[in-house]
Amino acid sequence: MNIRELGHVAFRCRDLERSVNFYCGILGFRKKCVLTYGDLAEGIRKKAGDNGYEPSAERLKSLEEKKDRIWFLFVEVAPRQFLELFDAGDADEACIPDERKLNYQHLALIVDDIRATEKEMQSRGVALDHEVGYNLDGNYSMWIHDPDGNQIEFIQYTEKALQFI
């Protein structure tokens, strides 16, 4: 096996529009492919037809009721690297990172100038969870969170970065 790169990281979003505004408006990523619940219903119908079974009428009805609503979309972080943002629907519980639980921990984004990134986030009204600091791995980083509480780390690599020694 030869894995060449990370394709995407997926999140379920409580308020998809707010999350898209955060990732595209605040962080500057670009909105790409968008699929609706109607697209999902069509995909289920096609798969069922191709494989000779009848899809769940109840499931299709629930998808058709929200057919124009976005099911998920990709936002481009960098060439060929994406976040996949899903509508969480009526989910009522967040799975926020907690060092005592096993789950998602954080998304790390590499920047050239951590201090400029800090100032830019502050100017855009984004609260810093942790201010810029020098880490044991030989890099500078700072932390924020997205509208659903997912942690995001910004990293500025240095010549002493353990990742490159």
PDB file of N, CA, C and O in Angstrom, residues 96-150:
ATOM      1  N   ILE A  96     -17.485  16.440  21.733  1.00  0.00           N
ATOM      2  CA  ILE A  96     -16.381  17.399  21.834  1.00  0.00           C
ATOM      3  C   ILE A  96     -15.133  16.689  22.371  1.00  0.00           C
ATOM      4  O   ILE A  96     -15.222  15.868  23.282  1.00  0.00           O
ATOM      5  N   PRO A  97     -13.967  16.995  21.796  1.00  0.00           N
ATOM      6  CA  PRO A  97     -12.741  16.358  22.277  1.00  0.00           C
ATOM      7  C   PRO A  97     -12.554  16.528  23.782  1.00  0.00           C
ATOM      8  O   PRO A  97     -12.815  17.585  24.336  1.00  0.00           O
ATOM      9  N   ASP A  98     -12.147  15.461  24.395  1.00  0.00           N
ATOM     10  CA  ASP A  98     -11.938  15.424  25.838  1.00  0.00           C
ATOM     11  C   ASP A  98     -10.783  14.463  26.075  1.00  0.00           C
ATOM     12  O   ASP A  98     -10.813  13.335  25.589  1.00  0.00           O
ATOM     13  N   GLU A  99      -9.757  14.893  26.794  1.00  0.00           N
ATOM     14  CA  GLU A  99      -8.590  14.034  26.939  1.00  0.00           C
ATOM     15  C   GLU A  99      -8.874  12.756  27.719  1.00  0.00           C
ATOM     16  O   GLU A  99      -8.056  11.854  27.772  1.00  0.00           O
ATOM     17  N   ARG A 100     -10.058  12.623  28.304  1.00  0.00           N
ATOM     18  CA  ARG A 100     -10.412  11.389  29.003  1.00  0.00           C
ATOM     19  C   ARG A 100     -11.245  10.451  28.134  1.00  0.00           C
ATOM     20  O   ARG A 100     -11.651   9.398  28.581  1.00  0.00           O
ATOM     21  N   LYS A 101     -11.534  10.854  26.865  1.00  0.00           N
ATOM     22  CA  LYS A 101     -12.357  10.046  25.974  1.00  0.00           C
ATOM     23  C   LYS A 101     -11.616   9.762  24.674  1.00  0.00           C
ATOM     24  O   LYS A 101     -10.741  10.522  24.276  1.00  0.00           O
ATOM     25  N   LEU A 102     -12.001   8.677  24.034  1.00  0.00           N
ATOM     26  CA  LEU A 102     -11.441   8.347  22.731  1.00  0.00           C
ATOM     27  C   LEU A 102     -12.338   8.912  21.651  1.00  0.00           C
ATOM     28  O   LEU A 102     -13.514   8.588  21.593  1.00  0.00           O
ATOM     29  N   ASN A 103     -11.797   9.783  20.828  1.00  0.00           N
ATOM     30  CA  ASN A 103     -12.557  10.367  19.722  1.00  0.00           C
ATOM     31  C   ASN A 103     -11.646  11.301  18.931  1.00  0.00           C
ATOM     32  O   ASN A 103     -10.447  11.351  19.150  1.00  0.00           O
ATOM     33  N   TYR A 104     -12.242  12.051  18.036  1.00  0.00           N
ATOM     34  CA  TYR A 104     -11.511  13.076  17.290  1.00  0.00           C
ATOM     35  C   TYR A 104     -10.794  13.986  18.275  1.00  0.00           C
ATOM     36  O   TYR A 104     -11.339  14.317  19.320  1.00  0.00           O
ATOM     37  N   GLN A 105      -9.592  14.421  17.959  1.00  0.00           N
ATOM     38  CA  GLN A 105      -8.894  15.341  18.843  1.00  0.00           C
ATOM     39  C   GLN A 105      -8.756  16.734  18.242  1.00  0.00           C
ATOM     40  O   GLN A 105      -9.159  17.698  18.859  1.00  0.00           O
ATOM     41  N   HIS A 106      -8.161  16.865  17.061  1.00  0.00           N
ATOM     42  CA  HIS A 106      -8.047  18.186  16.455  1.00  0.00           C
ATOM     43  C   HIS A 106      -7.613  18.091  14.998  1.00  0.00           C
ATOM     44  O   HIS A 106      -7.162  17.053  14.546  1.00  0.00           O
ATOM     45  N   LEU A 107      -7.758  19.200  14.302  1.00  0.00           N
ATOM     46  CA  LEU A 107      -7.315  19.381  12.928  1.00  0.00           C
ATOM     47  C   LEU A 107      -6.148  20.350  12.990  1.00  0.00           C
ATOM     48  O   LEU A 107      -6.238  21.377  13.662  1.00  0.00           O
ATOM     49  N   ALA A 108      -5.039  20.029  12.334  1.00  0.00           N
ATOM     50  CA  ALA A 108      -3.873  20.919  12.331  1.00  0.00           C
ATOM     51  C   ALA A 108      -3.678  21.520  10.940  1.00  0.00           C
ATOM     52  O   ALA A 108      -3.718  20.801   9.947  1.00  0.00           O
ATOM     53  N   LEU A 109      -3.480  22.825  10.900  1.00  0.00           N
ATOM     54  CA  LEU A 109      -3.255  23.552   9.655  1.00  0.00           C
ATOM     55  C   LEU A 109      -1.898  24.237   9.718  1.00  0.00           C
ATOM     56  O   LEU A 109      -1.567  24.886  10.720  1.00  0.00           O
ATOM     57  N   ILE A 110      -1.107  24.076   8.678  1.00  0.00           N
ATOM     58  CA  ILE A 110       0.239  24.639   8.637  1.00  0.00           C
ATOM     59  C   ILE A 110       0.175  26.061   8.078  1.00  0.00           C
ATOM     60  O   ILE A 110      -0.471  26.312   7.059  1.00  0.00           O
ATOM     61  N   VAL A 111       0.843  26.998   8.749  1.00  0.00           N
ATOM     62  CA  VAL A 111       0.911  28.387   8.299  1.00  0.00           C
ATOM     63  C   VAL A 111       2.370  28.820   8.233  1.00  0.00           C
ATOM     64  O   VAL A 111       3.235  28.226   8.869  1.00  0.00           O
ATOM     65  N   ASP A 112       2.620  29.864   7.455  1.00  0.00           N
ATOM     66  CA  ASP A 112       3.991  30.385   7.333  1.00  0.00           C
ATOM     67  C   ASP A 112       4.354  31.317   8.473  1.00  0.00           C
ATOM     68  O   ASP A 112       5.509  31.380   8.876  1.00  0.00           O
ATOM     69  N   ASP A 113       3.378  32.070   8.990  1.00  0.00           N
ATOM     70  CA  ASP A 113       3.647  33.089  10.004  1.00  0.00           C
ATOM     71  C   ASP A 113       2.583  33.006  11.092  1.00  0.00           C
ATOM     72  O   ASP A 113       1.466  33.500  10.932  1.00  0.00           O
ATOM     73  N   ILE A 114       2.913  32.392  12.195  1.00  0.00           N
ATOM     74  CA  ILE A 114       1.947  32.146  13.271  1.00  0.00           C
ATOM     75  C   ILE A 114       1.453  33.448  13.898  1.00  0.00           C
ATOM     76  O   ILE A 114       0.283  33.571  14.248  1.00  0.00           O
ATOM     77  N   ARG A 115       2.331  34.430  14.024  1.00  0.00           N
ATOM     78  CA  ARG A 115       1.918  35.717  14.617  1.00  0.00           C
ATOM     79  C   ARG A 115       0.934  36.455  13.714  1.00  0.00           C
ATOM     80  O   ARG A 115      -0.027  37.054  14.192  1.00  0.00           O
ATOM     81  N   ALA A 116       1.172  36.419  12.405  1.00  0.00           N
ATOM     82  CA  ALA A 116       0.236  37.050  11.465  1.00  0.00           C
ATOM     83  C   ALA A 116      -1.106  36.324  11.498  1.00  0.00           C
ATOM     84  O   ALA A 116      -2.161  36.958  11.439  1.00  0.00           O
ATOM     85  N   THR A 117      -1.069  35.003  11.621  1.00  0.00           N
ATOM     86  CA  THR A 117      -2.304  34.212  11.708  1.00  0.00           C
ATOM     87  C   THR A 117      -3.061  34.556  12.978  1.00  0.00           C
ATOM     88  O   THR A 117      -4.284  34.718  12.972  1.00  0.00           O
ATOM     89  N   GLU A 118      -2.334  34.708  14.076  1.00  0.00           N
ATOM     90  CA  GLU A 118      -2.950  35.091  15.349  1.00  0.00           C
ATOM     91  C   GLU A 118      -3.670  36.428  15.200  1.00  0.00           C
ATOM     92  O   GLU A 118      -4.845  36.561  15.590  1.00  0.00           O
ATOM     93  N   LYS A 119      -2.999  37.416  14.640  1.00  0.00           N
ATOM     94  CA  LYS A 119      -3.603  38.739  14.461  1.00  0.00           C
ATOM     95  C   LYS A 119      -4.815  38.676  13.538  1.00  0.00           C
ATOM     96  O   LYS A 119      -5.827  39.326  13.785  1.00  0.00           O
ATOM     97  N   GLU A 120      -4.709  37.881  12.472  1.00  0.00           N
ATOM     98  CA  GLU A 120      -5.816  37.766  11.526  1.00  0.00           C
ATOM     99  C   GLU A 120      -7.041  37.129  12.181  1.00  0.00           C
ATOM    100  O   GLU A 120      -8.166  37.594  12.002  1.00  0.00           O
ATOM    101  N   MET A 121      -6.834  36.080  12.946  1.00  0.00           N
ATOM    102  CA  MET A 121      -7.962  35.428  13.633  1.00  0.00           C
ATOM    103  C   MET A 121      -8.610  36.405  14.619  1.00  0.00           C
ATOM    104  O   MET A 121      -9.835  36.504  14.702  1.00  0.00           O
ATOM    105  N   GLN A 122      -7.802  37.133  15.359  1.00  0.00           N
ATOM    106  CA  GLN A 122      -8.340  38.108  16.309  1.00  0.00           C
ATOM    107  C   GLN A 122      -9.101  39.211  15.582  1.00  0.00           C
ATOM    108  O   GLN A 122     -10.166  39.623  16.035  1.00  0.00           O
ATOM    109  N   SER A 123      -8.580  39.672  14.441  1.00  0.00           N
ATOM    110  CA  SER A 123      -9.267  40.739  13.696  1.00  0.00           C
ATOM    111  C   SER A 123     -10.595  40.262  13.117  1.00  0.00           C
ATOM    112  O   SER A 123     -11.486  41.061  12.873  1.00  0.00           O
ATOM    113  N   ARG A 124     -10.729  38.963  12.936  1.00  0.00           N
ATOM    114  CA  ARG A 124     -11.980  38.389  12.412  1.00  0.00           C
ATOM    115  C   ARG A 124     -12.919  37.960  13.537  1.00  0.00           C
ATOM    116  O   ARG A 124     -13.942  37.331  13.290  1.00  0.00           O
ATOM    117  N   GLY A 125     -12.551  38.283  14.766  1.00  0.00           N
ATOM    118  CA  GLY A 125     -13.418  37.994  15.899  1.00  0.00           C
ATOM    119  C   GLY A 125     -13.378  36.565  16.400  1.00  0.00           C
ATOM    120  O   GLY A 125     -14.268  36.132  17.144  1.00  0.00           O
ATOM    121  N   VAL A 126     -12.357  35.803  16.023  1.00  0.00           N
ATOM    122  CA  VAL A 126     -12.231  34.416  16.460  1.00  0.00           C
ATOM    123  C   VAL A 126     -11.477  34.388  17.784  1.00  0.00           C
ATOM    124  O   VAL A 126     -10.365  34.895  17.894  1.00  0.00           O
ATOM    125  N   ALA A 127     -12.096  33.791  18.786  1.00  0.00           N
ATOM    126  CA  ALA A 127     -11.451  33.678  20.100  1.00  0.00           C
ATOM    127  C   ALA A 127     -10.359  32.608  20.053  1.00  0.00           C
ATOM    128  O   ALA A 127     -10.546  31.545  19.471  1.00  0.00           O
ATOM    129  N   LEU A 128      -9.227  32.918  20.653  1.00  0.00           N
ATOM    130  CA  LEU A 128      -8.141  31.947  20.738  1.00  0.00           C
ATOM    131  C   LEU A 128      -8.356  31.067  21.957  1.00  0.00           C
ATOM    132  O   LEU A 128      -8.595  31.561  23.057  1.00  0.00           O
ATOM    133  N   ASP A 129      -8.268  29.740  21.759  1.00  0.00           N
ATOM    134  CA  ASP A 129      -8.348  28.815  22.884  1.00  0.00           C
ATOM    135  C   ASP A 129      -7.021  28.802  23.637  1.00  0.00           C
ATOM    136  O   ASP A 129      -6.990  28.707  24.852  1.00  0.00           O
ATOM    137  N   HIS A 130      -5.933  28.836  22.868  1.00  0.00           N
ATOM    138  CA  HIS A 130      -4.580  28.891  23.422  1.00  0.00           C
ATOM    139  C   HIS A 130      -3.785  29.833  22.541  1.00  0.00           C
ATOM    140  O   HIS A 130      -3.790  29.704  21.320  1.00  0.00           O
ATOM    141  N   GLU A 131      -3.104  30.763  23.150  1.00  0.00           N
ATOM    142  CA  GLU A 131      -2.294  31.709  22.393  1.00  0.00           C
ATOM    143  C   GLU A 131      -1.058  31.020  21.835  1.00  0.00           C
ATOM    144  O   GLU A 131      -0.747  29.884  22.180  1.00  0.00           O
ATOM    145  N   VAL A 132      -0.326  31.727  21.005  1.00  0.00           N
ATOM    146  CA  VAL A 132       0.874  31.175  20.383  1.00  0.00           C
ATOM    147  C   VAL A 132       1.840  30.710  21.455  1.00  0.00           C
ATOM    148  O   VAL A 132       2.103  31.412  22.432  1.00  0.00           O
ATOM    149  N   GLY A 133       2.361  29.510  21.242  1.00  0.00           N
ATOM    150  CA  GLY A 133       3.343  28.942  22.162  1.00  0.00           C
ATOM    151  C   GLY A 133       4.345  28.091  21.399  1.00  0.00           C
ATOM    152  O   GLY A 133       4.077  27.625  20.292  1.00  0.00           O
ATOM    153  N   TYR A 134       5.511  27.902  22.007  1.00  0.00           N
ATOM    154  CA  TYR A 134       6.542  27.040  21.427  1.00  0.00           C
ATOM    155  C   TYR A 134       6.361  25.666  22.049  1.00  0.00           C
ATOM    156  O   TYR A 134       6.287  25.521  23.265  1.00  0.00           O
ATOM    157  N   ASN A 135       6.272  24.635  21.216  1.00  0.00           N
ATOM    158  CA  ASN A 135       5.929  23.298  21.683  1.00  0.00           C
ATOM    159  C   ASN A 135       7.139  22.381  21.817  1.00  0.00           C
ATOM    160  O   ASN A 135       8.193  22.644  21.244  1.00  0.00           O
ATOM    161  N   LEU A 136       6.940  21.284  22.513  1.00  0.00           N
ATOM    162  CA  LEU A 136       7.988  20.282  22.681  1.00  0.00           C
ATOM    163  C   LEU A 136       8.456  19.689  21.358  1.00  0.00           C
ATOM    164  O   LEU A 136       9.568  19.200  21.260  1.00  0.00           O
ATOM    165  N   ASP A 137       7.611  19.734  20.329  1.00  0.00           N
ATOM    166  CA  ASP A 137       7.995  19.184  19.026  1.00  0.00           C
ATOM    167  C   ASP A 137       8.822  20.169  18.199  1.00  0.00           C
ATOM    168  O   ASP A 137       9.164  19.905  17.055  1.00  0.00           O
ATOM    169  N   GLY A 138       9.145  21.345  18.764  1.00  0.00           N
ATOM    170  CA  GLY A 138       9.989  22.315  18.075  1.00  0.00           C
ATOM    171  C   GLY A 138       9.248  23.242  17.128  1.00  0.00           C
ATOM    172  O   GLY A 138       9.865  23.865  16.274  1.00  0.00           O
ATOM    173  N   ASN A 139       7.953  23.354  17.285  1.00  0.00           N
ATOM    174  CA  ASN A 139       7.138  24.208  16.424  1.00  0.00           C
ATOM    175  C   ASN A 139       6.367  25.224  17.258  1.00  0.00           C
ATOM    176  O   ASN A 139       6.180  25.039  18.457  1.00  0.00           O
ATOM    177  N   TYR A 140       5.879  26.267  16.580  1.00  0.00           N
ATOM    178  CA  TYR A 140       4.977  27.230  17.206  1.00  0.00           C
ATOM    179  C   TYR A 140       3.545  26.833  16.847  1.00  0.00           C
ATOM    180  O   TYR A 140       3.285  26.384  15.732  1.00  0.00           O
ATOM    181  N   SER A 141       2.643  27.015  17.791  1.00  0.00           N
ATOM    182  CA  SER A 141       1.243  26.732  17.481  1.00  0.00           C
ATOM    183  C   SER A 141       0.322  27.612  18.309  1.00  0.00           C
ATOM    184  O   SER A 141       0.723  28.202  19.311  1.00  0.00           O
ATOM    185  N   MET A 142      -0.929  27.676  17.854  1.00  0.00           N
ATOM    186  CA  MET A 142      -2.015  28.313  18.599  1.00  0.00           C
ATOM    187  C   MET A 142      -3.283  27.537  18.279  1.00  0.00           C
ATOM    188  O   MET A 142      -3.330  26.779  17.312  1.00  0.00           O
ATOM    189  N   TRP A 143      -4.303  27.739  19.084  1.00  0.00           N
ATOM    190  CA  TRP A 143      -5.517  26.938  18.983  1.00  0.00           C
ATOM    191  C   TRP A 143      -6.775  27.800  18.950  1.00  0.00           C
ATOM    192  O   TRP A 143      -6.858  28.807  19.660  1.00  0.00           O
ATOM    193  N   ILE A 144      -7.734  27.361  18.107  1.00  0.00           N
ATOM    194  CA  ILE A 144      -9.077  27.931  18.083  1.00  0.00           C
ATOM    195  C   ILE A 144     -10.060  26.763  18.006  1.00  0.00           C
ATOM    196  O   ILE A 144      -9.636  25.602  18.053  1.00  0.00           O
ATOM    197  N   HIS A 145     -11.335  27.042  17.873  1.00  0.00           N
ATOM    198  CA  HIS A 145     -12.320  25.976  17.644  1.00  0.00           C
ATOM    199  C   HIS A 145     -13.344  26.467  16.616  1.00  0.00           C
ATOM    200  O   HIS A 145     -13.538  27.665  16.450  1.00  0.00           O
ATOM    201  N   ASP A 146     -13.977  25.506  15.936  1.00  0.00           N
ATOM    202  CA  ASP A 146     -14.991  25.872  14.942  1.00  0.00           C
ATOM    203  C   ASP A 146     -16.342  26.042  15.632  1.00  0.00           C
ATOM    204  O   ASP A 146     -16.440  25.868  16.857  1.00  0.00           O
ATOM    205  N   PRO A 147     -17.406  26.387  14.899  1.00  0.00           N
ATOM    206  CA  PRO A 147     -18.708  26.626  15.535  1.00  0.00           C
ATOM    207  C   PRO A 147     -19.278  25.430  16.299  1.00  0.00           C
ATOM    208  O   PRO A 147     -20.118  25.605  17.179  1.00  0.00           O
ATOM    209  N   ASP A 148     -18.813  24.207  15.983  1.00  0.00           N
ATOM    210  CA  ASP A 148     -19.295  23.025  16.692  1.00  0.00           C
ATOM    211  C   ASP A 148     -18.359  22.587  17.809  1.00  0.00           C
ATOM    212  O   ASP A 148     -18.559  21.529  18.406  1.00  0.00           O
ATOM    213  N   GLY A 149     -17.325  23.374  18.085  1.00  0.00           N
ATOM    214  CA  GLY A 149     -16.418  23.059  19.182  1.00  0.00           C
ATOM    215  C   GLY A 149     -15.230  22.195  18.792  1.00  0.00           C
ATOM    216  O   GLY A 149     -14.429  21.826  19.643  1.00  0.00           O
ATOM    217  N   ASN A 150     -15.084  21.853  17.511  1.00  0.00           N
ATOM    218  CA  ASN A 150     -13.942  21.057  17.065  1.00  0.00           C
ATOM    219  C   ASN A 150     -12.681  21.906  17.138  1.00  0.00           C
ATOM    220  O   ASN A 150     -12.663  23.037  16.661  1.00  0.00           O
TER     221      ASN A 150
END
